[in-house]
Amino acid sequence: MENKHLGNPTNTREIIDKYGFMFQKRFGQNFLIDGNVVEKIVREAGVTKDDFVLEIGPGIGTMTQLLCENAREVAAVEIDTNLIPILKETLAPYDNVTVINEDILKVDIPALAQEKNGGRPIKVVANLPYYITTPIIMGLFESHVPIDSITIMVQREVADRMQVGPGTKDYGALSLAVQYYAKPEIVLNVPPTCFMPRPNVGSAVIRLKKHETCPVKVDDAEFMFRLIRASFNQRRKTLANGLSNSSELTLSKEKIAEAIESLGVSPSIRGEALTLEQFAQLANYFTRNK
């Protein structure tokens, strides 16, 4: 298998059969079998020989191989113990990769970035399991690890949600959170035929370029996101009802009415109509008028 690139059905099937590997639905495993797509992802991630790259979910090492050839160093975090022997073989030619057999949500990423990259911004590249996309992305942003960019393959619908604005059906807490931390851009659409096994939905590669400075001024970002979650938990309710019914918040109806009035919008407005800037203003009103 040495030096064989895995981005095709033949080599992928060969290594899977050799190790008797069984795909596990609980890990949302779909391996890329299109070399052109793999190359495009690495290219869109802008990986250079100066970079330390964190890869989440390397699978059998399809994208990891190309990352190793383009980056200074790679850390690949894989939850499935059954894939570790395969990765040892497929990544044997590379001396600049560390494989970590762990759940990414349990990895101390700031410590890893400090150890491997001296606290400089890292690049994250991943073909993410769809069921855990949001916790992983939010975990990366909220950990305050220095990040240059996150380039990830996700379900097309999720990619759309990350970049839409107010008043659209896909707009929600994820849209606002991603846009608070980064500039999202869909760089590639990927059909189900590019995977083994084939998923039931289309995928997209989205690049999240971290903002150097936050696009809005907010006194307490954590509180703002509590407001955002409360606003979208009951989409059909008005913003005022969503905030007053939230178990995460203890705000009086009077204070909520005052805050909404301070935005200069209708008292019956829904949360999905507010911009990130307006949510920041709302949060600041509450924190400054306790």
Coordinates of C-alpha atoms in Angstrom, one line a residue:
M1 CA 0.0 0.0 0.0
E2 CA 3.0 2.3 0.5
N3 CA 2.8 5.6 -1.4
K4 CA -0.6 4.7 -2.9
H5 CA -2.9 7.6 -2.9
L6 CA -6.3 6.5 -1.6
G7 CA -8.6 9.0 -3.4
N8 CA -10.1 6.4 -5.7
P9 CA -12.6 3.4 -5.3
T10 CA -10.0 0.7 -6.1
N11 CA -7.4 1.6 -3.5
T12 CA -10.0 2.5 -0.9
R13 CA -11.7 -0.9 -1.3
E14 CA -8.4 -2.7 -1.3
I15 CA -7.3 -1.4 2.1
I16 CA -10.8 -1.8 3.6
D17 CA -11.0 -5.4 2.5
K18 CA -7.4 -6.1 3.7
Y19 CA -8.3 -5.1 7.3
G20 CA -11.9 -6.4 7.2
F21 CA -13.1 -2.9 8.1
M22 CA -16.8 -2.4 8.7
F23 CA -18.4 1.0 8.3
Q24 CA -20.1 2.2 11.5
K25 CA -23.2 4.2 11.2
R26 CA -22.8 5.7 14.7
F27 CA -19.6 7.4 13.5
G28 CA -21.2 8.7 10.3
Q29 CA -18.4 7.3 8.2
N30 CA -18.3 8.1 4.4
F31 CA -14.9 8.0 2.8
L32 CA -13.9 10.2 -0.1
I33 CA -13.1 8.3 -3.3
D34 CA -12.5 11.2 -5.7
G35 CA -8.9 12.4 -5.8
N36 CA -9.9 15.6 -7.5
V37 CA -12.2 16.6 -4.6
V38 CA -9.5 15.7 -2.1
E39 CA -7.0 18.0 -3.9
K40 CA -9.5 20.8 -4.2
I41 CA -10.2 20.7 -0.4
V42 CA -6.5 20.9 0.4
R43 CA -6.0 23.7 -2.1
E44 CA -9.0 25.7 -0.8
A45 CA -7.7 25.3 2.7
G46 CA -4.5 27.1 1.6
V47 CA -2.2 24.6 3.3
T48 CA 1.5 25.5 3.0
K49 CA 4.8 24.1 4.4
D50 CA 4.5 26.7 7.2
D51 CA 1.3 25.3 8.5
F52 CA 0.3 23.0 11.4
V53 CA -3.0 21.3 10.4
L54 CA -5.5 19.7 12.6
E55 CA -7.5 17.1 10.7
I56 CA -10.7 15.8 12.3
G57 CA -11.9 12.3 11.2
P58 CA -9.1 11.2 8.9
G59 CA -10.8 7.8 8.2
I60 CA -8.4 5.7 6.3
G61 CA -6.1 8.6 5.6
T62 CA -7.3 9.7 2.2
M63 CA -7.0 13.5 2.8
T64 CA -4.3 13.0 5.5
Q65 CA -1.8 11.8 2.8
L66 CA -2.2 15.0 0.8
L67 CA -2.1 17.2 3.9
C68 CA 1.2 15.6 4.9
E69 CA 2.6 16.4 1.5
N70 CA 1.6 20.1 1.7
A71 CA 1.8 21.0 5.4
R72 CA 4.7 21.3 7.9
E73 CA 2.9 19.0 10.4
V74 CA -0.4 17.3 10.7
A75 CA -2.3 16.0 13.8
A76 CA -5.2 13.6 12.8
V77 CA -7.8 12.9 15.4
E78 CA -9.7 9.7 14.8
I79 CA -12.4 8.3 17.2
D80 CA -12.7 4.8 15.6
T81 CA -10.0 2.4 17.1
N82 CA -10.6 0.0 14.2
L83 CA -9.1 2.6 11.8
I84 CA -5.8 3.1 13.7
P85 CA -4.0 0.0 12.2
I86 CA -5.1 1.2 8.7
L87 CA -3.8 4.7 9.3
K88 CA -0.5 3.2 10.5
E89 CA -0.1 1.6 7.1
T90 CA -1.5 4.4 4.8
L91 CA 0.5 7.1 6.6
A92 CA 3.7 5.1 7.0
P93 CA 5.6 7.1 4.3
Y94 CA 5.1 10.4 6.2
D95 CA 7.1 11.5 9.2
N96 CA 5.2 14.7 9.9
V97 CA 1.9 13.3 11.1
T98 CA 0.6 12.4 14.6
V99 CA -2.5 10.2 14.8
I100 CA -4.6 10.7 18.0
N101 CA -7.2 8.0 18.8
E102 CA -9.8 10.1 20.6
D103 CA -13.1 11.8 20.4
I104 CA -12.3 15.4 19.1
L105 CA -14.7 16.8 21.7
K106 CA -12.5 15.4 24.4
V107 CA -9.1 16.7 23.0
D108 CA -7.5 19.7 24.6
I109 CA -7.0 21.5 21.3
P110 CA -5.5 24.7 22.8
A111 CA -2.8 22.6 24.4
L112 CA -2.2 20.7 21.2
A113 CA -1.9 23.9 19.2
Q114 CA 0.5 25.3 21.8
E115 CA 2.7 22.1 21.7
K116 CA 2.7 21.7 17.9
N117 CA 2.5 25.3 16.7
G118 CA 3.8 27.5 19.6
G119 CA 0.4 29.3 19.9
R120 CA 0.4 30.5 16.3
P121 CA -2.9 30.2 14.4
I122 CA -3.6 26.7 13.1
K123 CA -5.6 25.5 10.1
V124 CA -8.4 22.9 10.6
V125 CA -9.4 20.6 7.7
A126 CA -12.1 17.9 8.1
N127 CA -14.7 15.7 6.4
L128 CA -17.1 15.9 9.3
P129 CA -19.7 13.4 10.4
Y130 CA -23.0 15.2 9.8
Y131 CA -24.5 14.3 13.1
I132 CA -21.8 16.2 15.1
T133 CA -20.9 19.1 12.8
T134 CA -22.3 21.9 15.0
P135 CA -20.8 20.8 18.3
I136 CA -17.4 20.4 16.6
I137 CA -17.4 23.8 14.9
M138 CA -18.7 25.6 18.0
G139 CA -16.3 23.7 20.2
L140 CA -13.4 24.9 18.0
F141 CA -14.5 28.6 18.1
E142 CA -15.5 28.7 21.8
S143 CA -12.2 27.0 22.9
H144 CA -10.4 30.3 21.8
V145 CA -7.7 28.2 20.2
P146 CA -5.8 30.4 17.7
I147 CA -7.4 29.5 14.3
D148 CA -6.6 30.8 10.8
S149 CA -9.3 28.9 9.0
I150 CA -11.6 25.9 9.2
T151 CA -12.2 24.1 5.9
I152 CA -14.8 21.4 6.2
M153 CA -17.0 19.0 4.3
V154 CA -20.5 19.1 5.7
Q155 CA -24.1 18.4 4.5
R156 CA -25.0 20.9 1.9
E157 CA -28.0 22.1 3.9
V158 CA -25.7 22.8 6.9
A159 CA -23.3 24.7 4.7
D160 CA -26.2 26.8 3.5
R161 CA -27.3 27.5 7.1
M162 CA -23.8 28.8 7.9
Q163 CA -23.8 31.6 5.4
V164 CA -27.4 32.8 5.1
G165 CA -28.8 36.1 6.5
P166 CA -31.9 37.2 8.3
G167 CA -35.4 36.4 7.0
T168 CA -34.6 33.1 5.3
K169 CA -35.8 29.7 6.5
D170 CA -32.3 28.4 7.0
Y171 CA -31.2 31.3 9.2
G172 CA -30.7 30.4 12.8
A173 CA -28.3 30.2 15.8
L174 CA -25.6 28.4 13.7
S175 CA -25.7 31.1 11.0
L176 CA -25.2 33.8 13.7
A177 CA -22.5 31.9 15.6
V178 CA -20.4 31.1 12.5
Q179 CA -20.7 34.7 11.2
Y180 CA -19.7 36.1 14.6
Y181 CA -16.5 34.2 14.5
A182 CA -15.7 33.8 10.8
K183 CA -16.4 34.7 7.2
P184 CA -18.1 31.6 5.6
E185 CA -17.8 30.7 1.9
I186 CA -19.0 27.6 0.2
V187 CA -16.1 26.7 -2.1
L188 CA -17.2 23.3 -3.6
N189 CA -20.3 21.2 -3.9
V190 CA -19.7 17.4 -3.7
P191 CA -22.3 14.8 -4.9
P192 CA -22.9 11.5 -3.1
T193 CA -21.1 9.6 -5.8
C194 CA -17.8 10.9 -4.4
F195 CA -18.1 8.8 -1.3
M196 CA -18.0 5.2 -0.1
P197 CA -20.6 4.4 1.1
R198 CA -22.8 6.9 -0.7
P199 CA -24.6 9.3 1.7
N200 CA -28.3 10.1 1.0
V201 CA -27.6 13.9 0.8
G202 CA -25.4 16.2 -1.1
S203 CA -22.3 17.7 0.6
A204 CA -20.4 21.0 0.4
V205 CA -17.0 22.2 1.4
I206 CA -17.2 25.4 3.3
R207 CA -14.2 27.6 4.3
L208 CA -14.6 29.6 7.6
K209 CA -11.9 32.3 7.6
K210 CA -11.6 33.5 11.2
H211 CA -12.2 37.2 11.7
E212 CA -9.2 39.2 12.9
T213 CA -11.5 41.4 14.9
C214 CA -15.2 40.5 15.7
P215 CA -17.7 42.2 13.4
V216 CA -19.8 43.4 16.3
K217 CA -19.1 45.0 19.6
V218 CA -20.7 43.0 22.4
D219 CA -20.0 43.2 26.1
D220 CA -20.8 39.5 26.8
A221 CA -20.7 37.2 23.8
E222 CA -21.8 34.2 25.9
F223 CA -25.0 36.1 27.0
M224 CA -25.6 37.2 23.4
F225 CA -25.6 33.5 22.3
R226 CA -28.1 32.6 25.1
L227 CA -30.4 35.3 23.7
I228 CA -29.9 33.9 20.2
R229 CA -30.7 30.4 21.2
A230 CA -33.8 31.5 23.1
S231 CA -34.9 33.5 20.0
F232 CA -34.7 30.5 17.7
N233 CA -35.9 27.7 20.1
Q234 CA -39.5 28.6 19.3
R235 CA -39.3 30.0 15.8
R236 CA -43.0 30.6 15.4
K237 CA -43.1 32.8 18.5
T238 CA -42.3 36.5 18.7
L239 CA -38.9 37.5 19.9
A240 CA -40.5 38.8 23.1
N241 CA -42.2 35.5 23.8
G242 CA -39.1 33.5 23.0
L243 CA -37.0 35.4 25.4
S244 CA -39.6 35.4 28.3
N245 CA -40.2 31.7 27.9
S246 CA -36.6 30.7 27.9
S247 CA -35.2 28.5 30.8
E248 CA -31.8 29.9 30.0
L249 CA -32.8 33.5 30.8
T250 CA -34.4 35.3 33.7
L251 CA -35.6 38.5 32.1
S252 CA -38.8 40.4 33.0
K253 CA -41.4 41.0 30.3
E254 CA -41.0 44.8 30.9
K255 CA -37.2 44.7 30.4
I256 CA -37.6 42.6 27.3
A257 CA -40.2 45.1 25.9
E258 CA -37.8 48.0 26.7
A259 CA -34.8 46.3 25.0
I260 CA -36.8 45.5 21.8
E261 CA -38.1 49.1 21.7
S262 CA -34.5 50.3 22.0
L263 CA -33.8 48.5 18.6
G264 CA -36.4 50.6 16.9
V265 CA -38.2 47.5 15.6
S266 CA -41.8 46.2 15.9
P267 CA -42.7 44.7 19.3
S268 CA -44.0 41.7 17.5
I269 CA -40.8 41.0 15.5
R270 CA -39.5 37.4 15.4
G271 CA -35.9 36.5 16.2
E272 CA -35.2 35.3 12.7
A273 CA -35.6 38.9 11.4
L274 CA -32.7 40.3 13.5
T275 CA -29.2 40.7 12.3
L276 CA -26.1 39.8 14.3
E277 CA -25.6 43.6 14.9
Q278 CA -29.1 43.8 16.4
F279 CA -28.6 40.8 18.6
A280 CA -25.4 42.4 19.9
Q281 CA -27.3 45.7 20.6
L282 CA -30.0 43.7 22.4
A283 CA -27.4 41.9 24.6
N284 CA -25.7 45.1 25.4
Y285 CA -29.0 46.7 26.4
F286 CA -29.6 44.0 29.0
T287 CA -26.1 44.0 30.4
R288 CA -26.0 47.8 30.7
N289 CA -29.5 48.2 32.1
K290 CA -29.8 45.6 34.8

